XYZ file of C-alpha atoms in Angstrom:
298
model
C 54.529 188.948 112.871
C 55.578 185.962 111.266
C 54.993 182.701 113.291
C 58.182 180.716 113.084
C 58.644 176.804 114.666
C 62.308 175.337 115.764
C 62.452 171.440 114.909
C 65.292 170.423 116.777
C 66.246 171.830 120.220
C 69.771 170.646 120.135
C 72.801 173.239 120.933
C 72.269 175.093 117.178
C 68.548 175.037 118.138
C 68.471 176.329 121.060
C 70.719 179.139 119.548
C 68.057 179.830 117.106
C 65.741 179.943 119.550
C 67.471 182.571 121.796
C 67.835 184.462 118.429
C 64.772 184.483 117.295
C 63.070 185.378 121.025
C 64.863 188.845 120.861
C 63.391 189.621 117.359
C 60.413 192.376 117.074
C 59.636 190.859 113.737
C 59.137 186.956 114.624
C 56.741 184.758 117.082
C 58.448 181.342 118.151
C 54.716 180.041 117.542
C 55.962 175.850 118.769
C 59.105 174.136 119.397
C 59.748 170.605 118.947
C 61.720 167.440 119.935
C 61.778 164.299 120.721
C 62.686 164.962 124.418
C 62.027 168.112 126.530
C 65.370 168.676 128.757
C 65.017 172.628 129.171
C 61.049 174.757 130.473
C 59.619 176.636 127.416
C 56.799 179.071 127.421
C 56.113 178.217 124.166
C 53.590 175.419 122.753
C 56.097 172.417 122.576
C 55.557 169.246 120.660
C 57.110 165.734 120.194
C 55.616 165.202 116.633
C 56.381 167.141 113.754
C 52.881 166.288 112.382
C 50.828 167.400 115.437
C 52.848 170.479 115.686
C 52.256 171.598 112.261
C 48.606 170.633 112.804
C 48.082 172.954 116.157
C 51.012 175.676 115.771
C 50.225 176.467 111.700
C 53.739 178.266 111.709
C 54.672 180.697 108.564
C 58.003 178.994 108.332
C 59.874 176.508 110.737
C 64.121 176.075 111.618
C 64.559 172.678 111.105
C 67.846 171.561 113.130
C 67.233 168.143 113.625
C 70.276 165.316 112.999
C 70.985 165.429 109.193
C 69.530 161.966 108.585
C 66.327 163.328 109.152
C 66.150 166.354 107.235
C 64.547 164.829 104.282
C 61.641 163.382 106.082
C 60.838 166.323 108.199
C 61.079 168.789 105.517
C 58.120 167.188 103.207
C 56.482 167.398 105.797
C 56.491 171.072 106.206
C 56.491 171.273 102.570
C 53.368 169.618 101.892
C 51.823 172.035 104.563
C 53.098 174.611 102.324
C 55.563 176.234 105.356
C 58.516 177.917 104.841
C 61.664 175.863 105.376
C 65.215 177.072 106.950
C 67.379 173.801 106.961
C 70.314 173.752 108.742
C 73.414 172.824 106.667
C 73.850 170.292 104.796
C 70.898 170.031 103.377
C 70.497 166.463 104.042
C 72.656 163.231 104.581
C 72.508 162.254 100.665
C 72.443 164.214 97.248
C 69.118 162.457 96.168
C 67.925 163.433 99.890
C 68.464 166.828 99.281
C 66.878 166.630 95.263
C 63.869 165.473 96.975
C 63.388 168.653 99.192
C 64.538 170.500 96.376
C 61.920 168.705 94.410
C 58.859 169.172 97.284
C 59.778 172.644 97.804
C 59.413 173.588 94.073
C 56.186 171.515 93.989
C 54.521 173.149 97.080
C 55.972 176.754 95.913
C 57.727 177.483 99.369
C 60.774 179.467 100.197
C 63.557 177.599 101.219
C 67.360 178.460 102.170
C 70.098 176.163 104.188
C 71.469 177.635 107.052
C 75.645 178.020 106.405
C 76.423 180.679 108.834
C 79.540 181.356 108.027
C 78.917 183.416 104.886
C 77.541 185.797 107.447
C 80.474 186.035 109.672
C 81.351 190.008 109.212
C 85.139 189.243 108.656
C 84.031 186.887 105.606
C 81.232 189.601 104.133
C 84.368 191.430 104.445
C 87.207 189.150 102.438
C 84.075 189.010 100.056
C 83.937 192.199 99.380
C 87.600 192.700 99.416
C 88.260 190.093 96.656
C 86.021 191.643 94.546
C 88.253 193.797 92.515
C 91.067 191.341 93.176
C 92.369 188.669 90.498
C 92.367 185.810 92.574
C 95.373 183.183 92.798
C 94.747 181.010 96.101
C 92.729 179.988 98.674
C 93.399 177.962 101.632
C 91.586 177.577 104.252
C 91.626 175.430 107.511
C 89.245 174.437 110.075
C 89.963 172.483 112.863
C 89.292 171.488 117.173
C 88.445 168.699 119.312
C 85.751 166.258 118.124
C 82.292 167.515 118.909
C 79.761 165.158 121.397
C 77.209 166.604 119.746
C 78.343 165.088 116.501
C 76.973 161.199 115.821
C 75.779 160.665 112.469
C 78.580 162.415 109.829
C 82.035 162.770 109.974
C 84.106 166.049 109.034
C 83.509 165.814 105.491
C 80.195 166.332 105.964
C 80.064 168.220 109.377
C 83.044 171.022 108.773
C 84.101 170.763 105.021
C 80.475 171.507 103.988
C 81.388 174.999 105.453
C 84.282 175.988 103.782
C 83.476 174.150 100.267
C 80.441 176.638 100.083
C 82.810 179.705 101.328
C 85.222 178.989 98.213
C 82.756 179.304 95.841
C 80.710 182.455 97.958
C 84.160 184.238 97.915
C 85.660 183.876 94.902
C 82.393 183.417 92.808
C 83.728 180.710 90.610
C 82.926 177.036 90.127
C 84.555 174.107 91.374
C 85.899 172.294 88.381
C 88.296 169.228 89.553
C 88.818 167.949 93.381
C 91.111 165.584 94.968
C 89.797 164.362 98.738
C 91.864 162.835 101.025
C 90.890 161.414 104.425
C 91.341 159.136 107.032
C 89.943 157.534 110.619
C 92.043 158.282 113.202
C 90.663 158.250 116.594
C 86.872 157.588 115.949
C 85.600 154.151 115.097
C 83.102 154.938 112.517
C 83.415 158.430 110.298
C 86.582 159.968 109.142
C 88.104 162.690 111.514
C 91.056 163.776 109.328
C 91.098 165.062 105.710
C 93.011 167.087 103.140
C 90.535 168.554 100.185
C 91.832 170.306 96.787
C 90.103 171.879 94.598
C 90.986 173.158 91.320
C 88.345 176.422 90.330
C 87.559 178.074 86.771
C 89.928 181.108 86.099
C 93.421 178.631 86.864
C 92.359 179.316 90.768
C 93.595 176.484 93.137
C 92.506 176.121 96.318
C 92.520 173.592 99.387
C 90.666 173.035 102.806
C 92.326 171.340 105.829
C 89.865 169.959 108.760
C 89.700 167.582 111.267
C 88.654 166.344 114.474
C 92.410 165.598 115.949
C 93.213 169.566 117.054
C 93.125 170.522 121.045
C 91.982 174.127 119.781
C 89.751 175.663 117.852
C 91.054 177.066 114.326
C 89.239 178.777 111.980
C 91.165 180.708 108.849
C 90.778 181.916 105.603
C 94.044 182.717 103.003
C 93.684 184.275 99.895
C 96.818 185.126 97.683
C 95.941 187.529 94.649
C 97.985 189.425 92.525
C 99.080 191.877 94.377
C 98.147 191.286 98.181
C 97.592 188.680 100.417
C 94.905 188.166 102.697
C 94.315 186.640 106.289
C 91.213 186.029 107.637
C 90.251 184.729 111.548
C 86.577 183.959 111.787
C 86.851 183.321 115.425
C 87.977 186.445 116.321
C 86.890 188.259 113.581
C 90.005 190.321 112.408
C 91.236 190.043 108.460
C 94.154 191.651 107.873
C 95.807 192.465 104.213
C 99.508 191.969 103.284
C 100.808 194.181 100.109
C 103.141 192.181 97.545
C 106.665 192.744 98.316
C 108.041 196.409 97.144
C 111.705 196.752 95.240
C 113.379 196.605 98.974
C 111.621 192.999 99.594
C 109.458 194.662 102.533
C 105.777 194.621 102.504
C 102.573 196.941 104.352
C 100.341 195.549 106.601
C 96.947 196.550 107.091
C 94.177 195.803 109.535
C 90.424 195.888 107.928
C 88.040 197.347 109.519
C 85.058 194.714 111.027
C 82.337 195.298 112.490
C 82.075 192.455 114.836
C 78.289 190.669 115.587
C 76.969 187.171 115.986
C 76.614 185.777 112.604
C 73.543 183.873 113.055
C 71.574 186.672 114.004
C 72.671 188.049 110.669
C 71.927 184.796 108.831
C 68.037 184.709 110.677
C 67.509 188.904 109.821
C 68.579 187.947 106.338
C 65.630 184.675 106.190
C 63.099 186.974 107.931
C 63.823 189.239 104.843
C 63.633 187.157 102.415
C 60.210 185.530 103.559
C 58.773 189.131 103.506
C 60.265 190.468 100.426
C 61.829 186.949 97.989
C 65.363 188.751 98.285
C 67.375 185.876 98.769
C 70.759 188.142 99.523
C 73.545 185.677 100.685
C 70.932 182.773 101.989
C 72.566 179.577 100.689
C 69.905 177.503 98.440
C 69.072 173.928 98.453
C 71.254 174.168 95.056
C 74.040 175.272 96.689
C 73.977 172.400 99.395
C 73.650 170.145 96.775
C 77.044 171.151 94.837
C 78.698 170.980 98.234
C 77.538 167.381 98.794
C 78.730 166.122 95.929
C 81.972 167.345 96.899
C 81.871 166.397 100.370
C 79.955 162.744 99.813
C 81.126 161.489 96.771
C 85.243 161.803 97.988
């Protein structure tokens, strides 16, 4: 059994928390937070320090507000516990250097927790695109602002996403950007912005987000040489257009997905990897820290 802690009992904590009850492999050994609002049978805590003291957990989730990831993962790294940070990383590049930097010093395993490379329909695209020369990719996420949301703005809460699913996808490096963005409706972080990116191989692609939709969207595009890809990730459906034929008409086609709750996915995948060192499609500290510059330097 490996003993796991949740840091951070927020709404994506208590989602790893109701994943990680139903898993043979895993112990929810401590939970902790700064407030209790909900009854636990598990040991919970309101200090990182005395919960790491009395729980000893294997590894912990660490879903606290992005401001302070840095100091409450070297604190687990100095007590040599695995870390699962939930994306970004942290609030600043050099934040997120310094866990990289206390992780490599205390030899733990570490991953950040972007769930949406485990959505099935984008494990799917992925593996689609893979014998496809790759033109285009757009991709737009959108909805109503988030209450939960108090510290970053889209750039850092959504784009984060789909800046790390442009590189997972197409496997090449962002070489050139151009950010655009504005404040809207929300006195204090931008709620609105445009992103292009221009990617090695002469690929161009662009991400539209903000807070200003009344509904949820979530899509990927992908134009390649001879087909043309759509991709829902809320309903999980990707569906392939052929290039246009000598009587301009074209052939749809549905993909198969298997549908399933990406975060269990993402947690089977971290359980894995602190068993075995497999890393799969677990995005690294280094990988958060590309994004950042990206999404925090615009």
């Amino acid at each position: 059994m490996i003993r796991i802690a949740i840091i951070g009992l927020g709404a994506m904590g208590k989602n790893h928390y109701r994943i990680l009850s139903m898993l043979d492999e895993v112990e929810v050994c401590a939970l902790c937070d700064v407030v209790q609002n909900d009854p636990y049978k598990e040991p919970f805590f309101h200090d990182v320090d005395e919960m790491l003291k009395n729980a000893k957990p294997d590894a912990v989730i660490i879903a606290v507000p992005t401001f302070l990831h840095k100091e409450v993962a070297l604190k687990c790294a100095a007590q040599g516990v695995h870390l699962f940070i939930e994306k970004p990383a942290a609030s600043t590049v050099q934040d997120a250097k310094d866990i990289l930097n206390a992780v490599n010093a205390a030899g733990v395993k570490s991953c950040v927790g972007h769930v949406e490379r485990f959505n099935p329909v984008v494990q799917a695209l992925k593996e689609e695109l893979s014998s496809k020369e790759i033109f285009s990719v757009a991709i737009t996420r959108v909805g109503p602002f988030p209450p939960r949301i108090a510290d970053v703005g889209v750039l850092t809460d959504l784009s984060v996403h789909d800046i790390d699913l442009i590189r997972f996808i197409t496997h090449r490096d962002i070489l050139n950007q151009s950010i655009f963005k504005s404040r809207k409706i929300h006195n204090h972080h931008e709620d609105n912005a445009v992103l292009s990116f221009e990617l090695t191989d002469s690929v161009i692609a662009n991400i539209t987000t903000n807070w200003l939709t009344p509904f949820k969207k979530r899509c990927i595009e992908v134009a390649c040489q001879d087909s043309y890809f759509e991709a829902d990730l809320i309903a999980q459906s990707l569906t392939e257009y052929s290039s246009f034929s000598t009587n301009n008409s074209y052939v749809v086609r549905g993909c198969h997905i298997k549908k399933d709750e990406p975060l269990i996915k993402e947690l089977e995948t971290f359980i894995a990897y602190l068993k075995t060192g497999e890393r799969a499609s677990l995005a690294s500290i280094e990988d958060s820290i590309i994004t950042l510059k990206i999404a925090i330097h615009s």
